[in-house]
Short mmCIF file of the C-alpha atoms (twelve columns), coordinates in Angstrom:
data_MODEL
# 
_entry.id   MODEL 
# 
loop_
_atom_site.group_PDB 
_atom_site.id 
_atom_site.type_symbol 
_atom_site.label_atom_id 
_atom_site.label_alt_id 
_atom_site.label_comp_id 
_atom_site.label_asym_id 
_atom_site.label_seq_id 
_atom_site.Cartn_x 
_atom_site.Cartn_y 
_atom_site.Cartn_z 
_atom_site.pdbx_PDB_model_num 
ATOM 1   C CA . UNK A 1   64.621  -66.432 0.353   1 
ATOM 2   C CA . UNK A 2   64.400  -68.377 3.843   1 
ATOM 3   C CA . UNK A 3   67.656  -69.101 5.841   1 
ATOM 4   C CA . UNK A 4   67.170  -72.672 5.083   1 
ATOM 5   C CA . UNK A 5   67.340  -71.562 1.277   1 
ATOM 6   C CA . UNK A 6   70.352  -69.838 1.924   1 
ATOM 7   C CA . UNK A 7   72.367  -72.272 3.570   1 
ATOM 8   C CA . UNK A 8   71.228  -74.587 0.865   1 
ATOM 9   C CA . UNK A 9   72.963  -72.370 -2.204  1 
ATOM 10  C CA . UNK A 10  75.759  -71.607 0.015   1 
ATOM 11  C CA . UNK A 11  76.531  -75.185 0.328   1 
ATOM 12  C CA . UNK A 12  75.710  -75.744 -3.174  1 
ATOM 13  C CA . UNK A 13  78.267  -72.952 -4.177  1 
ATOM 14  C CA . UNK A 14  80.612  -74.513 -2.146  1 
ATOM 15  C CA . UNK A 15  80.374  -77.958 -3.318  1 
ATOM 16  C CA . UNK A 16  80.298  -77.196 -7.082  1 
ATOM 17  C CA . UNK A 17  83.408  -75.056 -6.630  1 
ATOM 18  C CA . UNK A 18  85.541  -77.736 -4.809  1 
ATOM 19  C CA . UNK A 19  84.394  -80.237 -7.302  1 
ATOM 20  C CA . UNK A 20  85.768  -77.805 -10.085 1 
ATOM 21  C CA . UNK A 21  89.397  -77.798 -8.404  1 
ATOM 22  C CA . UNK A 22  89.570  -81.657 -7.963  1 
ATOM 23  C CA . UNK A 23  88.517  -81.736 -11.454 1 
ATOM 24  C CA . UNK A 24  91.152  -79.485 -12.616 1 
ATOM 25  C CA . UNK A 25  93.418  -81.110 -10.631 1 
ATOM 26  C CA . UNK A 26  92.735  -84.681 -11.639 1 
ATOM 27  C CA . UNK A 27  92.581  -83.458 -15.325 1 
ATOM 28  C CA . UNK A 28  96.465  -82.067 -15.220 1 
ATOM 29  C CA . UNK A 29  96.921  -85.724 -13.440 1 
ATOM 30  C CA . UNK A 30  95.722  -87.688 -16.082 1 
ATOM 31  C CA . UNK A 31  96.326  -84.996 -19.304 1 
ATOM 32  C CA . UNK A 32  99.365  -83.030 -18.264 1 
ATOM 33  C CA . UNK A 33  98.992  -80.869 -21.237 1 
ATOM 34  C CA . UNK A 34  96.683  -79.375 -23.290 1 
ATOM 35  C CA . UNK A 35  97.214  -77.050 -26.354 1 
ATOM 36  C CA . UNK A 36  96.607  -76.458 -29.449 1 
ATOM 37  C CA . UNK A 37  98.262  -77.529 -33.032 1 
ATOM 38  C CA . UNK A 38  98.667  -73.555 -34.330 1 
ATOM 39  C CA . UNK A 39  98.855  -75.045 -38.004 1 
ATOM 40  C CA . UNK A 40  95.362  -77.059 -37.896 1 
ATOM 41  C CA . UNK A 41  93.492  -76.123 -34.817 1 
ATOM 42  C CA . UNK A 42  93.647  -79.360 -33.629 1 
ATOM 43  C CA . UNK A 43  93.512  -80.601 -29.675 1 
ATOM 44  C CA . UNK A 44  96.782  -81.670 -28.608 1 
ATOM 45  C CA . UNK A 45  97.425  -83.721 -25.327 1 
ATOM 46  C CA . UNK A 46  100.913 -84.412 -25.602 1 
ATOM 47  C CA . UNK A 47  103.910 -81.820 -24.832 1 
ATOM 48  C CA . UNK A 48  105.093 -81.306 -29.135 1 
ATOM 49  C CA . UNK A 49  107.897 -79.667 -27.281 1 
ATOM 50  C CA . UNK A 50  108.803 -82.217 -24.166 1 
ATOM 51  C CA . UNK A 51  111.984 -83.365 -26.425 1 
ATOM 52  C CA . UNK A 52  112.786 -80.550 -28.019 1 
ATOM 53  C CA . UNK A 53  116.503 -80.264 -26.408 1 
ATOM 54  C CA . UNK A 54  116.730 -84.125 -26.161 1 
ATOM 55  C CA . UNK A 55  115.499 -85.321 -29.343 1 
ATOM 56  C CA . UNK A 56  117.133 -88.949 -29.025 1 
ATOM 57  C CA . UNK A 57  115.364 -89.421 -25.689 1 
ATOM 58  C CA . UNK A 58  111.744 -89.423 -27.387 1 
ATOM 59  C CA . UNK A 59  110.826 -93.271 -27.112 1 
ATOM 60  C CA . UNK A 60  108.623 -92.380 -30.338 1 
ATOM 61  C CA . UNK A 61  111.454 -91.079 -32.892 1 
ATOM 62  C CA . UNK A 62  111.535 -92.499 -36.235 1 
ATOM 63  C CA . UNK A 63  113.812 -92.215 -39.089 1 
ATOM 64  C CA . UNK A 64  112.884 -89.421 -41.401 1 
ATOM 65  C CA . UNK A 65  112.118 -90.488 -45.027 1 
ATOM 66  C CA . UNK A 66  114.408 -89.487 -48.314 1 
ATOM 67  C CA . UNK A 67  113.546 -88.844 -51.989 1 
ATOM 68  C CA . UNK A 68  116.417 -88.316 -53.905 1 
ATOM 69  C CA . UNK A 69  117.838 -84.657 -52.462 1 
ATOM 70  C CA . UNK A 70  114.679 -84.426 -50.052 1 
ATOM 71  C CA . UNK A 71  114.248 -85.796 -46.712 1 
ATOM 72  C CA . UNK A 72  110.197 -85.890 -45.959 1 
ATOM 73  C CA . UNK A 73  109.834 -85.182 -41.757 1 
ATOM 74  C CA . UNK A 74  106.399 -86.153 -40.755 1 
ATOM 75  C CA . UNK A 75  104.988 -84.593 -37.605 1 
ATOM 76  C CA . UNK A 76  107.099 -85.771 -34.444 1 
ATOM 77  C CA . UNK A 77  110.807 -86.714 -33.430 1 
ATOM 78  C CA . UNK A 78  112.839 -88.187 -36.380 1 
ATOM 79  C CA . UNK A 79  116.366 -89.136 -37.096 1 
ATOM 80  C CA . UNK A 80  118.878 -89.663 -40.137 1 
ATOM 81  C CA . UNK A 81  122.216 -92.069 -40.278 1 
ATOM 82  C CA . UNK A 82  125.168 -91.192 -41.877 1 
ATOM 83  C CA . UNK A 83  127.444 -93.713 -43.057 1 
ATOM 84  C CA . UNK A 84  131.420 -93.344 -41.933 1 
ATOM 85  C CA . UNK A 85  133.697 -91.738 -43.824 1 
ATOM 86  C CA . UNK A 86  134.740 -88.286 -45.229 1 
ATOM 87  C CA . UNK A 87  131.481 -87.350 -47.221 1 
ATOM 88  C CA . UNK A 88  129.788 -84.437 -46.403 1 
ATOM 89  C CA . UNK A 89  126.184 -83.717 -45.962 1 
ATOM 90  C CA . UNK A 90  124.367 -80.772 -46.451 1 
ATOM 91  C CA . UNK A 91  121.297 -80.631 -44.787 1 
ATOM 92  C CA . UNK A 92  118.792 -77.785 -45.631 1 
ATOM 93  C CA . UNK A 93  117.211 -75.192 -46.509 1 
ATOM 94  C CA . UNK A 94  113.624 -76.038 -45.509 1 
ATOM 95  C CA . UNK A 95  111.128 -76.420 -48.728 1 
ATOM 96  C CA . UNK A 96  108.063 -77.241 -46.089 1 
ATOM 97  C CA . UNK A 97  106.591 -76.779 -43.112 1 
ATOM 98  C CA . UNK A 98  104.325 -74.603 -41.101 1 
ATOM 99  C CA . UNK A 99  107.042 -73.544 -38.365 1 
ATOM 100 C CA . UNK A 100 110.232 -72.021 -39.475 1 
ATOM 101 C CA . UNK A 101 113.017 -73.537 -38.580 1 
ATOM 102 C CA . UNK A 102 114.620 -77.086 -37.322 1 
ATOM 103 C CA . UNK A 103 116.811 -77.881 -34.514 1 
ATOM 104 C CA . UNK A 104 119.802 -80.657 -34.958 1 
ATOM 105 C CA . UNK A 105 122.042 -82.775 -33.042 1 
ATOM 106 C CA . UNK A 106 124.592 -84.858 -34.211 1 
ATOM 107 C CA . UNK A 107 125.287 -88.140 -32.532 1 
ATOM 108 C CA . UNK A 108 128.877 -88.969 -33.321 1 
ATOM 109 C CA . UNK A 109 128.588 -92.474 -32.787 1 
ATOM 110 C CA . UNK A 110 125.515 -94.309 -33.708 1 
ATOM 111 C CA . UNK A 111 126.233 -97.036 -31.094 1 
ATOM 112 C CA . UNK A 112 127.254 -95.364 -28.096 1 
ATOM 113 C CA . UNK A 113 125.280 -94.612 -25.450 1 
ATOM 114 C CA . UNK A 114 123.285 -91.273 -25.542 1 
ATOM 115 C CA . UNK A 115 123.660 -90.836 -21.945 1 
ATOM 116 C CA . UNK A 116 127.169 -91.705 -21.695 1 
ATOM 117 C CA . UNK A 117 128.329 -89.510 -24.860 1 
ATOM 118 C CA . UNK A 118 124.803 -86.784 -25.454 1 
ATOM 119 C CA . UNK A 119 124.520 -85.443 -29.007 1 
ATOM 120 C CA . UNK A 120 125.897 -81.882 -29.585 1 
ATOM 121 C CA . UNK A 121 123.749 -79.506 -31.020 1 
ATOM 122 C CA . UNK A 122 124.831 -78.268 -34.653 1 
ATOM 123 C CA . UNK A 123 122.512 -75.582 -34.928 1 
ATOM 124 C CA . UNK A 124 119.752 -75.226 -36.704 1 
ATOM 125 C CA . UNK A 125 117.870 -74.966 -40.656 1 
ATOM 126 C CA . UNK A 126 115.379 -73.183 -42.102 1 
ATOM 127 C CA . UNK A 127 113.799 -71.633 -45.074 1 
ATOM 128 C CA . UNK A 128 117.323 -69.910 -46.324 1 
ATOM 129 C CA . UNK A 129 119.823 -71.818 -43.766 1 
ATOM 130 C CA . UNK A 130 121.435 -75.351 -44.189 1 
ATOM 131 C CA . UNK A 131 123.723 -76.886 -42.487 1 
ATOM 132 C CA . UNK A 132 126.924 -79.091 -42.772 1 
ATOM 133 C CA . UNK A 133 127.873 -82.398 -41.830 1 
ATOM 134 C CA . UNK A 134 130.513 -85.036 -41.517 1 
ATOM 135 C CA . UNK A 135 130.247 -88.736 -40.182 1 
ATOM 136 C CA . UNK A 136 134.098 -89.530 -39.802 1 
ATOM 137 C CA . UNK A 137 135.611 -92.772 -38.247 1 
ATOM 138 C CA . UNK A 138 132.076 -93.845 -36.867 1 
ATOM 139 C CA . UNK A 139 128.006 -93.824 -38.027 1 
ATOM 140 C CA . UNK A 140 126.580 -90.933 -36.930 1 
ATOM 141 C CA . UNK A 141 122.935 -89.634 -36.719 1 
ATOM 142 C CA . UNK A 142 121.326 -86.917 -36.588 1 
ATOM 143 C CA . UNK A 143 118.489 -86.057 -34.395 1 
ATOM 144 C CA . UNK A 144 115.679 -84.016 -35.328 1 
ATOM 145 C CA . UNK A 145 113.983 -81.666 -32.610 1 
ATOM 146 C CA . UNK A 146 110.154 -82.499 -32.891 1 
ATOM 147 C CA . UNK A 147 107.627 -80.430 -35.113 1 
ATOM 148 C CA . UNK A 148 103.949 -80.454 -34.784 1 
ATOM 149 C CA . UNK A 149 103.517 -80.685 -38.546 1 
ATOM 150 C CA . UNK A 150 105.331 -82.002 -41.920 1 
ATOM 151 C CA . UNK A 151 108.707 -80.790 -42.887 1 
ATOM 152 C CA . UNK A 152 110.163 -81.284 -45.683 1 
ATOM 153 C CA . UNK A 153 114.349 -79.938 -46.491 1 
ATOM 154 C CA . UNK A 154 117.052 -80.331 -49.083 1 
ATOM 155 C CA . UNK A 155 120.018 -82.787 -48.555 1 
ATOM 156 C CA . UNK A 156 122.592 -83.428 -50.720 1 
ATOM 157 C CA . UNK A 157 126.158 -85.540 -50.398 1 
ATOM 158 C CA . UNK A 158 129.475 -85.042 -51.682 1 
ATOM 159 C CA . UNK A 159 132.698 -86.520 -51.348 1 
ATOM 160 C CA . UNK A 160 135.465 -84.123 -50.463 1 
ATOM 161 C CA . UNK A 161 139.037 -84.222 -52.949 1 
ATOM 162 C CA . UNK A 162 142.149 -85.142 -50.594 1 
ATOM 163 C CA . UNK A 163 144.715 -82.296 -50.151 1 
ATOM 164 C CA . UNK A 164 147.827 -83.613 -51.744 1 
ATOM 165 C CA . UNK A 165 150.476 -80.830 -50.473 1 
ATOM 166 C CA . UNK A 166 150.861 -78.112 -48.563 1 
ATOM 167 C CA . UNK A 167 149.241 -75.817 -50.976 1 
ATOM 168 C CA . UNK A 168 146.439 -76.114 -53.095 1 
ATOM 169 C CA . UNK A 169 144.568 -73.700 -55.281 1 
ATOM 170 C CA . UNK A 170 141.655 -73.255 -57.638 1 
ATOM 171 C CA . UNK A 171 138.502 -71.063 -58.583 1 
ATOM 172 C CA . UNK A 172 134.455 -71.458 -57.212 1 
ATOM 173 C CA . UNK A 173 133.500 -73.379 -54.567 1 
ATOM 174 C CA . UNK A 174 135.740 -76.445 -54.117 1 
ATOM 175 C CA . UNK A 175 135.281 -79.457 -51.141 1 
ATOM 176 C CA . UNK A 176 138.677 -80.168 -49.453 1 
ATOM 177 C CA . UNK A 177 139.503 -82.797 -46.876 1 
ATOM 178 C CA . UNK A 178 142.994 -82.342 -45.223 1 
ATOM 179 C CA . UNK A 179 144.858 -84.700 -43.014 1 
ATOM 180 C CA . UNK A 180 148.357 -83.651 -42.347 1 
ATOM 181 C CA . UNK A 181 149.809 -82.164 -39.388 1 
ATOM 182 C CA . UNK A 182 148.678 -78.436 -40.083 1 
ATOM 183 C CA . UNK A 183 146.587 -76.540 -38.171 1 
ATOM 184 C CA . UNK A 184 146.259 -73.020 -39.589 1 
ATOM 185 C CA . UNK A 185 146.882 -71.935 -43.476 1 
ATOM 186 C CA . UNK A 186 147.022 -68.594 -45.578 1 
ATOM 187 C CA . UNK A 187 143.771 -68.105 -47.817 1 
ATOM 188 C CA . UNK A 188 144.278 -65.788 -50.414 1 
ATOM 189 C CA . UNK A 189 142.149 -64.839 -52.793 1 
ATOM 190 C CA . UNK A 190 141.880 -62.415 -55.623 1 
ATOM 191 C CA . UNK A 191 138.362 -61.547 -57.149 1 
ATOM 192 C CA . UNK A 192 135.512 -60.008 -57.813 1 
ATOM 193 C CA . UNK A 193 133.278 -61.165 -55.223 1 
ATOM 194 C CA . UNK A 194 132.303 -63.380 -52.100 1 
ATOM 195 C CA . UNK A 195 135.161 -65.679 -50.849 1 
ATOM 196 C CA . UNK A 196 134.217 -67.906 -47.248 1 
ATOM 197 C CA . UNK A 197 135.570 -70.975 -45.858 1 
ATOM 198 C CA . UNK A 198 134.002 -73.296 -43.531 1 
ATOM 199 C CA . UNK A 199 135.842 -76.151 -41.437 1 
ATOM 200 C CA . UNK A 200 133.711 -78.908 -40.170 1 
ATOM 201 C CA . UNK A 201 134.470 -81.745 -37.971 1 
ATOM 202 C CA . UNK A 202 132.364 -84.711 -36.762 1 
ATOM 203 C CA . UNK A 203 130.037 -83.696 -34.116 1 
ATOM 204 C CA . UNK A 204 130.702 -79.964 -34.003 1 
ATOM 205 C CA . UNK A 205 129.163 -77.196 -35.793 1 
ATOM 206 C CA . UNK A 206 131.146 -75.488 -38.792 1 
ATOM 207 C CA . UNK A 207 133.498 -72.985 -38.052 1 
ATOM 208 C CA . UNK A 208 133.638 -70.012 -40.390 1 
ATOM 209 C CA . UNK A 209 137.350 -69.616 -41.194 1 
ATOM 210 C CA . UNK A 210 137.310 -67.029 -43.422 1 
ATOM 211 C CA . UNK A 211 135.014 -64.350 -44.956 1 
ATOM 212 C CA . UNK A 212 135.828 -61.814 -47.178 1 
ATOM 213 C CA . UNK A 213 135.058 -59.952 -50.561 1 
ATOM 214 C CA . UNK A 214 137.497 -59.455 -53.616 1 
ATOM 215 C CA . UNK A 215 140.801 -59.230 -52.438 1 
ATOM 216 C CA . UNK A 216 141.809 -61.572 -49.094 1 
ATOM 217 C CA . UNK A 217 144.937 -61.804 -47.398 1 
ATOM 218 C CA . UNK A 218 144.450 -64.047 -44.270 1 
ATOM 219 C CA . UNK A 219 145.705 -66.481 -42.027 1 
ATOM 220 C CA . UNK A 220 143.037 -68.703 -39.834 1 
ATOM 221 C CA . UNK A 221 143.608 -71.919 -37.341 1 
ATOM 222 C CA . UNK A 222 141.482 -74.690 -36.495 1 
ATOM 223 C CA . UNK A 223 141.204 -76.803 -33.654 1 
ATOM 224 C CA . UNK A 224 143.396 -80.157 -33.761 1 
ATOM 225 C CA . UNK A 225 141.369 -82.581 -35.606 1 
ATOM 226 C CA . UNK A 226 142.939 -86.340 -37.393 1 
ATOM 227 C CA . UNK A 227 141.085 -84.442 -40.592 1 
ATOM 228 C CA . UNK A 228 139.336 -81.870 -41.414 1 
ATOM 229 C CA . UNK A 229 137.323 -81.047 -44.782 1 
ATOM 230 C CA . UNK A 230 137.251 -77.221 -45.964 1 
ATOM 231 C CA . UNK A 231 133.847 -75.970 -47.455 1 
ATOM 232 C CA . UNK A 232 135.053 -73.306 -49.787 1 
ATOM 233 C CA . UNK A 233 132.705 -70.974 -51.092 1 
ATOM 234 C CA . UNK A 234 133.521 -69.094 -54.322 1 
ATOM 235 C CA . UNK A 235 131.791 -68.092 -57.291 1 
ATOM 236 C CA . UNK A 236 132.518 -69.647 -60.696 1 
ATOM 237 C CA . UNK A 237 134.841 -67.466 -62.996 1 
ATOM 238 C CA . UNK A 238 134.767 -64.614 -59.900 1 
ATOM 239 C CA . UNK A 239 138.547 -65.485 -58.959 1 
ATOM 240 C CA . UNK A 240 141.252 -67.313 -57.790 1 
ATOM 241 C CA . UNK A 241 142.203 -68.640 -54.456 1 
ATOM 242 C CA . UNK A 242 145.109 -70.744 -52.765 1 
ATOM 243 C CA . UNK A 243 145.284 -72.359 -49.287 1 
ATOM 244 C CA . UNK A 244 148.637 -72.717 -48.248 1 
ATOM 245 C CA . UNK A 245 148.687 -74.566 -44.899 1 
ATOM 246 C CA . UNK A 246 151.259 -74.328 -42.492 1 
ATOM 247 C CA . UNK A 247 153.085 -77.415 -42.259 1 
ATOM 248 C CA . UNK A 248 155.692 -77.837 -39.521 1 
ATOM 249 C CA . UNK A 249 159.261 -78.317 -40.685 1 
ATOM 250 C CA . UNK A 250 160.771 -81.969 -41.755 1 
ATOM 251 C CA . UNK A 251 163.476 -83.137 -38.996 1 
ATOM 252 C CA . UNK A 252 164.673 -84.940 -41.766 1 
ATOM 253 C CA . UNK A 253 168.291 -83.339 -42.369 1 
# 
């Protein structure tokens, strides 16, 4: 090989490689991301996980779907509304999808501003975990972190029974919505079995309250709320449990 060869490859070399870097660099320019859909192989050019954390800032979200006690997700960012009031929703578990789990956020007003009041995070479903929800004085919605694939969950909606007292009792699960001036109570229960309560509020996750087997003896506090609706779960024909809440004292005479 002459010299004049030489310098000719060298330059070559040279050339080919610095096109290669402003080719690379022009590509992440133009196609910020590249991956890969692990459920179908497929090229993906768009971030599946850019709103992820901020769910009601994809410009793309759509409402999810419902048939009957299933809400159909298609692939991307989507959203539910929940009317006002004291009904509870139970979203989850999953019955589809190709990744394992869902991310929610609760927006306790449906017409506020997201960046003046940002959704809270609930937590999250998935193939064996649901979660609970109530709407209260306003619309809410809830915001669905984006998938790359289908999803399909479980939702159902009941309407809590009003606490008319300062005790109430009964046996199996029961759905309680209490709005007097209390904010602790005695659970007792006396069984054969699981016994759990769950407080839940608009815009915050559920609070476990209490948790026990067979025979419980307790006395658990909330955070001051103008209601709050007891999820209590009970098996049928396992037992019997009261709630006596702690009322403060009349000034009546």
């Amino acid at each position: 090989m002459t010299t004049a060869d030489a310098r000719i490859r060298r330059f070559s070399t040279i050339t080919f490689l610095a096109g290669s870097v402003v080719a690379v660099v022009l590509a992440f320019i133009v196609v910020p991301f590249v991956g890969i859909n692990p459920a179908t192989g497929e090229l993906l050019l768009d971030d599946p996980n850019e709103y992820e954390y901020r769910p009601w800032a994809d410009p793309a979200a759509q409402e999810v779907g419902r048939d009957g006690d299933t809400l159909i997700g298609a692939a991307g960012t989507r959203y539910l509304d929940i009317p006002a009031g004291d009904d509870v929703w139970v979203v989850g578990p999953l019955t589809e999808g190709q990744q394992d789990y869902l991310s929610i956020h609760q927006q306790i007003d449906a017409d506020a501003s997201t960046a003046d009041d940002r959704p809270a995070y609930i937590g999250l479903v998935s193939g064996s975990r649901s979660l609970t929800f109530v709407a209260g004085d306003h619309a809410s919605r809830l915001w669905f972190a984006p998938r790359v694939t289908d999803w399909s969950a479980t939702v159902t909606r009941e309407t809590p029974t009003p606490v008319d007292g300062a005790t109430v009792s009964g046996e199996g699960s029961a759905l309680l919505v209490y709005d007097g001036e209390a904010l602790s109570a005695r659970f007792v229960y006396q069984g054969d079995g699981f016994f759990g309560v769950e407080a839940v509020y608009p815009g915050e996750a559920a609070l476990d309250v209490v948790q026990g087997f067979d025979a419980v003896d307790t006395r658990s506090s909330w955070p001051p709320s103008d209601r709050v609706v007891l999820r209590v779960d009970s098996d049928e024909g396992s037992g019997k449990w009261t709630i006596r809440f702690d009322e403060p004292a009349s000034d009546s005479p």
